[in-house]
Coordinates of C-alpha atoms and ligand atoms in Angstrom, one line a residue:
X17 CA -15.3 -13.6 1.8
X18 CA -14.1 -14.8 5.4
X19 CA -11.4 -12.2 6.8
X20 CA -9.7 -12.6 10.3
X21 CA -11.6 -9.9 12.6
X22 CA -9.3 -8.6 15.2
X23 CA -12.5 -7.8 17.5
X24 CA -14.2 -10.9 17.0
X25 CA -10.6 -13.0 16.9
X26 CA -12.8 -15.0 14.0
X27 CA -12.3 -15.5 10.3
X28 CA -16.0 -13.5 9.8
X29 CA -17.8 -14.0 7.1
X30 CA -17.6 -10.4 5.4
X31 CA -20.7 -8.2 4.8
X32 CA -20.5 -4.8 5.1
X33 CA -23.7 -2.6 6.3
X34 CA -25.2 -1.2 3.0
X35 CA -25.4 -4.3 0.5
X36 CA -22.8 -3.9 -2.8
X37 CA -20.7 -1.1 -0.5
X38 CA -17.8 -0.8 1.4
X39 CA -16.5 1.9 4.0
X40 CA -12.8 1.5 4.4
X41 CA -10.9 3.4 6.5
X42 CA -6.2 3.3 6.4
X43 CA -4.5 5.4 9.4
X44 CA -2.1 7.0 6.9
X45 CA 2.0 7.3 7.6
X46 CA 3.4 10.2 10.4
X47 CA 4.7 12.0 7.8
X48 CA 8.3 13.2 9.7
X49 CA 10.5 10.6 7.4
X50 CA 10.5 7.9 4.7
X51 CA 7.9 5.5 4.9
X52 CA 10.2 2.2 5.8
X53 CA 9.1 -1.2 4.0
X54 CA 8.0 -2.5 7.1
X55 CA 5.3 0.5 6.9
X56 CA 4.6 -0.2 2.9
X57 CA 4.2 -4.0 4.3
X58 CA 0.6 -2.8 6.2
X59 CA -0.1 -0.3 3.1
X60 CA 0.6 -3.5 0.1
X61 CA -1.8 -5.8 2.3
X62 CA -4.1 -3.0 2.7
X63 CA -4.5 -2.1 -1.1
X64 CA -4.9 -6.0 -1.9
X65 CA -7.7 -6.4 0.2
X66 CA -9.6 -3.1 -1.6
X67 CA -8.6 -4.4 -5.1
X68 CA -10.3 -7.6 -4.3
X69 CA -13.0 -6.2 -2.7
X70 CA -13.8 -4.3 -6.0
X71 CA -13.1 -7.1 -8.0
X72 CA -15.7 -9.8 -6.2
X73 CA -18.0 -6.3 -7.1
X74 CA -17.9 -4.0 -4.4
X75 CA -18.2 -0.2 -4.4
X76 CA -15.2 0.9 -1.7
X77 CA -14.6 4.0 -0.7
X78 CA -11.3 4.3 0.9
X79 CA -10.1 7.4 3.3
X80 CA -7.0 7.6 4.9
X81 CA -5.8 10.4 6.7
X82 CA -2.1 11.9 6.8
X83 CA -1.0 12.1 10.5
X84 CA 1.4 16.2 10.2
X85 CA 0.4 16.7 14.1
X86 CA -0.1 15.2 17.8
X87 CA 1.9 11.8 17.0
X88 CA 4.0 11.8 20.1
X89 CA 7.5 9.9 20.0
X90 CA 5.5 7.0 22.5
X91 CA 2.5 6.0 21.3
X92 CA 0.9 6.6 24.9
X93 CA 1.3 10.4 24.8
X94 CA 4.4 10.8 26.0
X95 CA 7.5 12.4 24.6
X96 CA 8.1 15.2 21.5
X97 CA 5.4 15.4 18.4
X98 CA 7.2 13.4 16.0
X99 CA 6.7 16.2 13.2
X100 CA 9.0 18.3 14.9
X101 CA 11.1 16.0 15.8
X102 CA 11.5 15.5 12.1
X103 CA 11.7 19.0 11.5
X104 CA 14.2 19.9 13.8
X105 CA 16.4 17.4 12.6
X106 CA 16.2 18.8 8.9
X107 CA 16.1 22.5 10.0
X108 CA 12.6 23.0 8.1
X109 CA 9.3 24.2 9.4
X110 CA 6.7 20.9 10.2
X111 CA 4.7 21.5 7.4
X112 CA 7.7 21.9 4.9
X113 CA 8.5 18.3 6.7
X114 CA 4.9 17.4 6.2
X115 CA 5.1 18.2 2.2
X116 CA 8.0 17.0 2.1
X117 CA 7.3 13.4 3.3
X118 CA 3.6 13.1 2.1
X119 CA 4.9 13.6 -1.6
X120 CA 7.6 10.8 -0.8
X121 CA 5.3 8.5 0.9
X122 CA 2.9 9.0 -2.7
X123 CA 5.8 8.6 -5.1
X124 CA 7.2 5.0 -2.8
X125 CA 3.3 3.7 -3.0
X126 CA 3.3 4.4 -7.0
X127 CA 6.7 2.6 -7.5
X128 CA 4.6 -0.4 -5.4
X129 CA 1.4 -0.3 -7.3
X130 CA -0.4 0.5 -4.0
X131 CA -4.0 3.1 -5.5
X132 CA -4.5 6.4 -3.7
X133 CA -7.4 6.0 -1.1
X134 CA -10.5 7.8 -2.3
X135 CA -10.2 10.5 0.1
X136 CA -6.6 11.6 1.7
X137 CA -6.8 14.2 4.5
X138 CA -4.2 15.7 6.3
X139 CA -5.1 15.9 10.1
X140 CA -4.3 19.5 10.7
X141 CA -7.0 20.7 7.9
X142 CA -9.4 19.1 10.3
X143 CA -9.2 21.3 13.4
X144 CA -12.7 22.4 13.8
X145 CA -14.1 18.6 13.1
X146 CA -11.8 17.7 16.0
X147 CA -12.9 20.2 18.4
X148 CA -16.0 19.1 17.6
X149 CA -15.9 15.9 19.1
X150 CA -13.9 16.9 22.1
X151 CA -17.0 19.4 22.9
X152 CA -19.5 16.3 22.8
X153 CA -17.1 13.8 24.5
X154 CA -16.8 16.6 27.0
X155 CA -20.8 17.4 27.5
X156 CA -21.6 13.8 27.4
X157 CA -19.3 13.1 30.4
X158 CA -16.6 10.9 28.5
X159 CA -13.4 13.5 28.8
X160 CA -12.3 16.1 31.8
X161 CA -9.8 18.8 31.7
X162 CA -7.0 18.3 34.1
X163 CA -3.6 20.6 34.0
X164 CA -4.8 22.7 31.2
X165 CA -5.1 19.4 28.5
X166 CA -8.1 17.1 27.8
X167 CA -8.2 13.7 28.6
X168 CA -10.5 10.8 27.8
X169 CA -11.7 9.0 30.3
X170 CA -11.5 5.5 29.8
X171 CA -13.3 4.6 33.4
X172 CA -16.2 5.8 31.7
X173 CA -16.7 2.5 29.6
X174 CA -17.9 -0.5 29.7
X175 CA -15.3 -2.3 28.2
X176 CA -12.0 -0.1 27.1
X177 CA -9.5 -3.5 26.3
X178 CA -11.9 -4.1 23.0
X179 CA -9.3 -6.3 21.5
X180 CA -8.6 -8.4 24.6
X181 CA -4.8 -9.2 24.2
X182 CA -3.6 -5.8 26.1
X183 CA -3.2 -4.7 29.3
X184 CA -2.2 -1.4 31.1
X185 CA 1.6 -2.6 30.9
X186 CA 1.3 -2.0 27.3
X187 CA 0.9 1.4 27.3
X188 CA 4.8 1.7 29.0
X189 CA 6.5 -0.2 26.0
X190 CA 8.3 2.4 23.6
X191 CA 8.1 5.0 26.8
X192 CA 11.7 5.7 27.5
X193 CA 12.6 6.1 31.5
X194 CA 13.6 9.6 31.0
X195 CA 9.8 10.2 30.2
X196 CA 7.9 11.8 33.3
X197 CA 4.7 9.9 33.6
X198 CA 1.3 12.4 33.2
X199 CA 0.2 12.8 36.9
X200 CA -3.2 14.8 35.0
X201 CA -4.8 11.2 34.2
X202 CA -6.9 10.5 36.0
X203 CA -6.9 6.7 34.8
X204 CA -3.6 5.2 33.5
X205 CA -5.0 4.1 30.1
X206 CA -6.4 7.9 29.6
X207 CA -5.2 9.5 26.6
X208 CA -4.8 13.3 25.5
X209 CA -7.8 14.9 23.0
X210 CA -6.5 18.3 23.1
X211 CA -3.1 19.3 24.6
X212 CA -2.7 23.0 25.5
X213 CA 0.2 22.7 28.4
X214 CA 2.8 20.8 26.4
X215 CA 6.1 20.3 28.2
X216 CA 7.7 21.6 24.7
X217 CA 6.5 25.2 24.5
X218 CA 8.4 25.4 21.0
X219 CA 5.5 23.4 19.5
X220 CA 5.2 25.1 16.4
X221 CA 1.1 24.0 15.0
X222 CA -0.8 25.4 18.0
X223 CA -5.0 26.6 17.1
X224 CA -7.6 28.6 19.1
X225 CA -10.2 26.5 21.0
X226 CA -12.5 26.5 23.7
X227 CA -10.1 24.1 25.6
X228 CA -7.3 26.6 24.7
X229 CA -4.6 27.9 22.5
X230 CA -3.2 24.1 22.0
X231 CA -3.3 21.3 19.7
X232 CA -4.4 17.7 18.8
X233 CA -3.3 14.4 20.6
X234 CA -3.0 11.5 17.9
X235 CA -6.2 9.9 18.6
X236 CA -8.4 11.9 17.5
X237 CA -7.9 12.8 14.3
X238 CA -8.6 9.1 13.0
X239 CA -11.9 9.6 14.7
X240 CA -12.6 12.4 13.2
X241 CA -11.5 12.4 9.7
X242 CA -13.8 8.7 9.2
X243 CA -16.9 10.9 10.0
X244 CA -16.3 13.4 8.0
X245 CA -16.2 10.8 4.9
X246 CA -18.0 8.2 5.7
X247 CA -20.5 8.9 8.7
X248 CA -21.0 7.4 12.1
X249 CA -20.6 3.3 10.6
X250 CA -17.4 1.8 9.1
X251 CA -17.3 -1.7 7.8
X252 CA -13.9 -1.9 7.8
X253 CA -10.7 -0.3 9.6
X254 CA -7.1 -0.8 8.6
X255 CA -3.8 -0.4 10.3
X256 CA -0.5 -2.2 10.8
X257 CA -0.8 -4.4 14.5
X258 CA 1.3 -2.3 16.7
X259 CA -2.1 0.6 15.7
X260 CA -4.3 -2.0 17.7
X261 CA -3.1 -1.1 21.1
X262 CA -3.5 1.9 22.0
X263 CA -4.3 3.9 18.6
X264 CA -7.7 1.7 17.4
X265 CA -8.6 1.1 21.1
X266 CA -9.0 4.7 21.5
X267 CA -10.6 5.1 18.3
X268 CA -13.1 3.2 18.9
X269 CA -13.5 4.7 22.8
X270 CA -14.1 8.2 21.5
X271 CA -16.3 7.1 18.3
X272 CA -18.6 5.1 20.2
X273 CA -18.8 7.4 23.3
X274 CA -19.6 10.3 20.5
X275 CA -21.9 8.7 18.6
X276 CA -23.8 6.0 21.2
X277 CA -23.6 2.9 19.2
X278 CA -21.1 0.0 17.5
X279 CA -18.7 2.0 15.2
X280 CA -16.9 -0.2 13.1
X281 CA -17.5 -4.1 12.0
X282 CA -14.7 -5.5 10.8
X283 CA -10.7 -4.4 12.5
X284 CA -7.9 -5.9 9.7
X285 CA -4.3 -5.8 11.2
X286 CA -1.2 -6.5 9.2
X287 CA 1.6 -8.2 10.9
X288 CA 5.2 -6.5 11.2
X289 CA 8.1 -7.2 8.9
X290 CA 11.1 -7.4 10.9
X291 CA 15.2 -7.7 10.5
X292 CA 17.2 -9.9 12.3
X293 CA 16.9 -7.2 14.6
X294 CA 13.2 -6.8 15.3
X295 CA 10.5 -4.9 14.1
X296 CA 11.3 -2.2 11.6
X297 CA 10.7 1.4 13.1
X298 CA 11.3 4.9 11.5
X299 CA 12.2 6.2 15.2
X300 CA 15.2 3.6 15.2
X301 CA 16.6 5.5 12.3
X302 CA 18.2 3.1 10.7
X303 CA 15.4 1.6 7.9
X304 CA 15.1 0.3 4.4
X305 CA 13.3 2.4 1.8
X306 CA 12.3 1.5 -1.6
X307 CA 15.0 3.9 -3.1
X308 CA 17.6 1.3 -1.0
X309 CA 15.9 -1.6 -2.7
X310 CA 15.9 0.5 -6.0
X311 CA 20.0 1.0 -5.5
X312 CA 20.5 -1.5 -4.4
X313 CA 18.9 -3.4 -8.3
X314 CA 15.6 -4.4 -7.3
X315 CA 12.9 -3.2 -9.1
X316 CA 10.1 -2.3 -5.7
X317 CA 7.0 -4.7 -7.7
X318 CA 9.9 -7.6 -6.3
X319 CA 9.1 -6.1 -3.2
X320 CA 5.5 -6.1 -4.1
X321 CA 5.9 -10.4 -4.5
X322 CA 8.1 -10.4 -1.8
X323 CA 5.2 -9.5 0.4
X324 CA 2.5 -11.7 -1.4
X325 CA 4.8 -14.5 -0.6
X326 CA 3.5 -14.9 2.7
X327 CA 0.2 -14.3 5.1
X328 CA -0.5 -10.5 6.6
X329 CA -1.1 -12.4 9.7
X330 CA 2.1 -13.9 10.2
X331 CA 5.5 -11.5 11.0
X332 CA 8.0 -11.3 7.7
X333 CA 11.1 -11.6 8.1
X334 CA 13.0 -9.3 5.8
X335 CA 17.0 -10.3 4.0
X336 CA 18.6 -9.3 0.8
X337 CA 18.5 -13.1 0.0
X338 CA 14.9 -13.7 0.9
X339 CA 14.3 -10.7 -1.6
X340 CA 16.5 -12.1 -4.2
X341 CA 14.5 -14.9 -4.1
X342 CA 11.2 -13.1 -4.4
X343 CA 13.4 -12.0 -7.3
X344 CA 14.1 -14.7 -9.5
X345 CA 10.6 -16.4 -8.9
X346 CA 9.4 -13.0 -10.6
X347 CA 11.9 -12.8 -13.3
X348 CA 10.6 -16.4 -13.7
X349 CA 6.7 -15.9 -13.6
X350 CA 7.2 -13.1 -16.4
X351 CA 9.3 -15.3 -18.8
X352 CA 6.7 -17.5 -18.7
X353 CA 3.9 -15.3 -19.4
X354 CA 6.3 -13.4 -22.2
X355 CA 5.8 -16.4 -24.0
X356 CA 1.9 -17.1 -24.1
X357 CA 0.8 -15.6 -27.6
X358 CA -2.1 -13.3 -28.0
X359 CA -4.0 -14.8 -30.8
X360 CA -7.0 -12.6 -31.5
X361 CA -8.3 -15.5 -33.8
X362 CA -8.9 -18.0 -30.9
X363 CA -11.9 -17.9 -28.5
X364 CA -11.9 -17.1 -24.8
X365 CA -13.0 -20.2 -23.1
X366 CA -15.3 -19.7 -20.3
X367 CA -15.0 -22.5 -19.1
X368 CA -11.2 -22.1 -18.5
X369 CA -11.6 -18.7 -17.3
X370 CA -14.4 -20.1 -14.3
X371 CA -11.8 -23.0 -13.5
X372 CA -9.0 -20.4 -13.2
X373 CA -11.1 -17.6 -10.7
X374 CA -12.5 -20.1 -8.7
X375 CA -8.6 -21.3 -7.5
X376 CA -7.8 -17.8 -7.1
X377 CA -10.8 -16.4 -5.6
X378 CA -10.9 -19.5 -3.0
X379 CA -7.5 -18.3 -1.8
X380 CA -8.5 -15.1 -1.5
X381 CA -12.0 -15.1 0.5
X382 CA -9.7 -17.2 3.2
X383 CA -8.7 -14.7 4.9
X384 CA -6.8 -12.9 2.1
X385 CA -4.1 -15.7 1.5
X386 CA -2.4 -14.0 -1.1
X387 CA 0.5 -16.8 -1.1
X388 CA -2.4 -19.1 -2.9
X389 CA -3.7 -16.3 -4.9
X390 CA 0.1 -16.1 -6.3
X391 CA -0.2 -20.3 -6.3
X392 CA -3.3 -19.7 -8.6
X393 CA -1.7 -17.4 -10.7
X394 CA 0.7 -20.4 -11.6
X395 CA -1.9 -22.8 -12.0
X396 CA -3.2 -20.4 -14.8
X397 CA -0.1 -21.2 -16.8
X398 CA -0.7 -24.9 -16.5
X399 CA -4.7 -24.7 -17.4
X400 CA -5.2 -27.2 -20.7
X401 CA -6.3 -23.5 -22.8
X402 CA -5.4 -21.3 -25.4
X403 CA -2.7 -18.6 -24.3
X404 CA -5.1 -15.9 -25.0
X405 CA -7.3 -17.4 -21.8
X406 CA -4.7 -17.5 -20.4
X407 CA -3.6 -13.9 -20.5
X408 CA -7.0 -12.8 -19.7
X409 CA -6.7 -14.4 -16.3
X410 CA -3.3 -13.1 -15.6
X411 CA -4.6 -9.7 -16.6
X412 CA -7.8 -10.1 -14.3
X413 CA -5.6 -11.6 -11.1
X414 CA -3.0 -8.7 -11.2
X415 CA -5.8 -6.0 -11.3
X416 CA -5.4 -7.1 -7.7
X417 CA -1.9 -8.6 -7.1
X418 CA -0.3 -5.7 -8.6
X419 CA 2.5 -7.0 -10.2
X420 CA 2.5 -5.2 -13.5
X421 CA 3.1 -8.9 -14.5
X422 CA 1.7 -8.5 -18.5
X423 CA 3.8 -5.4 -18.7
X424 CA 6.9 -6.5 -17.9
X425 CA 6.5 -9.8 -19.7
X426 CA 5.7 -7.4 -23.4
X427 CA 8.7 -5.7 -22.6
X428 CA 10.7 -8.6 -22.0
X429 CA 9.8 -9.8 -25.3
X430 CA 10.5 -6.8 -26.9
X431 CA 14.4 -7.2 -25.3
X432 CA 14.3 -10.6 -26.5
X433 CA 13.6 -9.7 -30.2
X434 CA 16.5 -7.1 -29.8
X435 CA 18.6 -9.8 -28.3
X436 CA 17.8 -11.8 -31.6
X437 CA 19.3 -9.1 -33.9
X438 CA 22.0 -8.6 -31.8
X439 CA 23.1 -11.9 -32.4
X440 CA 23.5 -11.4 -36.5
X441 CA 27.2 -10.3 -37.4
X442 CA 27.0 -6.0 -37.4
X443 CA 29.1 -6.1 -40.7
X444 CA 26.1 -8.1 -42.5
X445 CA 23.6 -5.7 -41.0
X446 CA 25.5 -2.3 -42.0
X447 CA 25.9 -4.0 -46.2
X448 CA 22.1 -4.8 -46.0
X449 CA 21.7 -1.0 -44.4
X450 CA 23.8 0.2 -47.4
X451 CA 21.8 -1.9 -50.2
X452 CA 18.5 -1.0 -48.9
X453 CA 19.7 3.0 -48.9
X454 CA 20.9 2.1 -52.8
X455 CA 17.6 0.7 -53.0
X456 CA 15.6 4.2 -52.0
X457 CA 17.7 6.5 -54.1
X458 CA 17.0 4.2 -57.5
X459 CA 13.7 4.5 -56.4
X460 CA 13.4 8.0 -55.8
X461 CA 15.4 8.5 -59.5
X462 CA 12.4 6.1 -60.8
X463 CA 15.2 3.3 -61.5
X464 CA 13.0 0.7 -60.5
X465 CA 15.4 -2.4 -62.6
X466 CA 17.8 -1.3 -60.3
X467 CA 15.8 -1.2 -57.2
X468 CA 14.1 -4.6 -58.4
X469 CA 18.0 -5.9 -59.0
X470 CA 19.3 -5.0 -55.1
X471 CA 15.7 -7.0 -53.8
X472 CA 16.9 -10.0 -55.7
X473 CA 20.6 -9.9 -55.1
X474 CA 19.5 -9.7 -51.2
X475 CA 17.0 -12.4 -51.5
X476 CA 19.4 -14.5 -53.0
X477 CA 21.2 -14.3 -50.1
X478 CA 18.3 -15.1 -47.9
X479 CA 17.3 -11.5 -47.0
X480 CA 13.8 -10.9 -47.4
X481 CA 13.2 -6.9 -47.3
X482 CA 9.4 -5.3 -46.3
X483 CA 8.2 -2.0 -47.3
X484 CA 6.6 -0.4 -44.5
X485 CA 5.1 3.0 -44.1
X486 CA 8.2 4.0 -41.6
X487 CA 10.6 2.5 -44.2
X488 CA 12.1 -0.7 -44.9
X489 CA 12.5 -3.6 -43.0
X490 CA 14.8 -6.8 -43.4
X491 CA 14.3 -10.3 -42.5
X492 CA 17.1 -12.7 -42.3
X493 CA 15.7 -16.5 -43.2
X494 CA 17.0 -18.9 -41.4
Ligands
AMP518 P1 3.4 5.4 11.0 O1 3.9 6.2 9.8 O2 4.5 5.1 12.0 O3 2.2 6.1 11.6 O4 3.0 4.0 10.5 C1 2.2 3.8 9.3 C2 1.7 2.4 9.3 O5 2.7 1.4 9.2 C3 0.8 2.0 10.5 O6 -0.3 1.3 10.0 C4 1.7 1.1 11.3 O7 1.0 0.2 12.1 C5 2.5 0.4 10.2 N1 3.8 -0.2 10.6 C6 4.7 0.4 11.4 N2 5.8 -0.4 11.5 C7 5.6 -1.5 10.8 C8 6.3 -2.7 10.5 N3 7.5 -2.9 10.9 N4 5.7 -3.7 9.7 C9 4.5 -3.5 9.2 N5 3.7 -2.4 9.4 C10 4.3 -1.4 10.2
ZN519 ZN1 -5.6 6.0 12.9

């Protein structure tokens, strides 16, 4: 598989450290509101590349940690902890907020079809693997205390900009004016590992360490919580883009400077979904949720193909129409497939079934081009095989697409035979309902010339009945 490599800027050819297994490692959601759909965006992408690294045959393990402290309102350390920011706001404690939004961020990835990581870990039950690595970042020469915090001190490398495409002016976008600057840093581009004199003394998470009675910067804990899992080597790291610049940078600053060699291979970024407005952010306020999209009549696997629809490398532009459209080329795609019949009496054909993965497997080793892999998925209707091939590849394709796309279809044909009664007049169906009650009660009496009599007067008028275990059934010949 070739996937675009944010630190090499190449489509790399894929091949993780230990032959047959993968290390894969998700900065999980700030957990002080909703996850937005721009969010569940990065989080779709993100479970479609593990799902087809398990299906080509890898062993992944997946960890992703739950960010309940240290996330400050700027990404560049300035501002209020988001968590209680959030918890202000609802009148909770943070880690009511925390529960809160954590179970919510869960019950929004079930709706999508998007697999719990491996390993989920919440930063705050990692304090003592965090204090950890401040004390070696500290002894080795890498961080210094300055006005009662810990910084990291990014003079102290080789190379900080790892991905290239950011400069110090980065670090001011999202900082609002009214936002001292941090006269401790010694650098600009330094960044807090432990803060102990916060300008907002009501910080309610605070822990003992040797640094101080304190707490966390957001850093860190990504760090931390990938060595505790998965060791000193990752193959791959995940995160929406705006996580590149300055989250991942100093990720990768603190695990290298820790550790004393290359941390992670391969750096996968999903592009932002915007509005007509820009990129969707919680701390705007205003964002779309899948219980909005669910209100609002769309089931969230729409959402789901919405995404698919186009490369994680490219923004998305979101609209009600563009989803309506996403819409009714899925309410098209299961129609189809509701009317393939599963014959158990024909044979599989390989030979359909190697045609069929090679489309869809081609699309997806470029770079993950799930548009194609959709494409392929189409194809598969169109492949000169039985139906019962053809469900087999539909099933195989959406163990990674995730579009509950055989489901749907069964229970689309289920409405449709219900549609088919509902088309017979309902006085006809209440006098064969009658007859075939007159039928059971001669039977029961053992009048079985009677019983015998209603069969034929029904067949006669082109009602066939069926005994079944559960009762009996009619069939109206047409
Ligand atoms: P957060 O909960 O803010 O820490 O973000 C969770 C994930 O969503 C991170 O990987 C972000 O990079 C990603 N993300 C944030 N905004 C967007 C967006 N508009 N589109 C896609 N991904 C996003
Ligand atoms: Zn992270």
């Amino acid at each position: 598989m070739r996937l675009y490599n944010s630190l090499t800027r190449e489509k790399d050819l894929f091949i993780p450290r230990v032959e047959g297994k993968v290390s894969m490692y998700t900065c999980g959601p700030t957990v002080y509101h909703f996850a937005h759909i721009g969010n569940l965006r990065s989080y779709i992408m993100e479970d479609i590349l593990e799902k087809y690294l398990r299906y080509i045959g890898y062993d992944v393990t997946r960890v992703m940690n739950i960010t309940d402290v240290g996330h400050l309102t700027s990404d560049a350390d300035t501002g209020e902890d988001k968590m209680l920011k959030g918890a202000k706001r609802e009148h909770k404690t943070v880690m009511e907020i925390a529960d809160f939004y954590t179970k919510a961020f869960f019950a929004d990835c079930k709706k999508l079809n998007i697999k719990t990581p491996d390993v989920v870990e919440p930063a705050t039950a990692c304090i003592p693997e965090f204090i950890e690595m401040i004390k070696t970042l500290l002894e080795k020469g890498f961080a210094y205390e300055a006005g009662g915090n810990i910084y990291f001190d990014t003079s102290k490398l080789d190379k900080y900009y790892v991905f290239n495409d950011f400069t110090e002016d980065d670090l001011d976008v999202g900082v609002r004016e009214t936002v001292e600057a941090d006269n401790n840093k010694r650098n600009k581009a330094d960044f807090v590992l432990w803060f102990t004199k916060s300008k907002f003394d009501d910080q309610e998470l605070k822990w003992d360490s040797p640094f101080g009675l304190g707490y966390p910067g957001w850093h860190i804990e990504c760090s931390c919580i990938a060595k505790k899992h998965l060791g000193e080597y990752l193959d791959l790291h995940c995160g929406g883009i705006d996580n590149a610049f300055p989250h991942h940078t100093n990720e990768i600053a603190q695990s290298e400077s820790t550790f004393g060699h290359e941390w992670c291979k391969y750096w996968f970024h999903v592009h932002h979904l915007n509005t007509a407005g820009g990129k969707m952010s919680k701390s705007k306020g205003e964002f779309l949720t899948v219980s909005l999209l669910e209100e609002r009549g769309f089931d969230p696997v729409v959402y789901r193909m919405f995404c698919l629809g186009s490369h994680y490398r490219k923004n998305l532009v979101f609209s009600w129409e563009n989803l309506e459209n996403a819409k009714v080329a899925y309410n098209k795609l299961v129609a189809k497939i509701a009317q393939l019949k599963e014959d158990p009496e024909s044979k599989i054909s390989s030979a359909a079934l190697e045609e069929g993965r090679l489309k869809f497997k081609n699309a997806l080793d470029n770079d993950l081009n799930t548009s194609l892999a959709v494409t392929a998925l189409y194809d598969v209707l169109k492949l000169d095989t039985n139906d019962r091939t053809k469900l087999q590849l539909i099933a195989e394709f959406d163990t990674v697409l995730g579009l509950d796309l055989i489901a749907h279809a069964k229970a689309l044909g289920a409405d449709d035979k219900s549609e088919e009664n509902s088309d017979i007049d309902p006085e006809l169906v209440s006098y064969i309902k009658e007859r075939i009650a007159a039928r059971a009660a001669a039977k029961k009496a053992k009048n079985f010339a009677e019983a015998d009599a209603i069969r034929a007067e029904l067949l006669e008028k082109g009602i066939t009945l069926v005994d079944k275990r559960e009762g009996t059934e009619f069939i109206i010949n047409k």
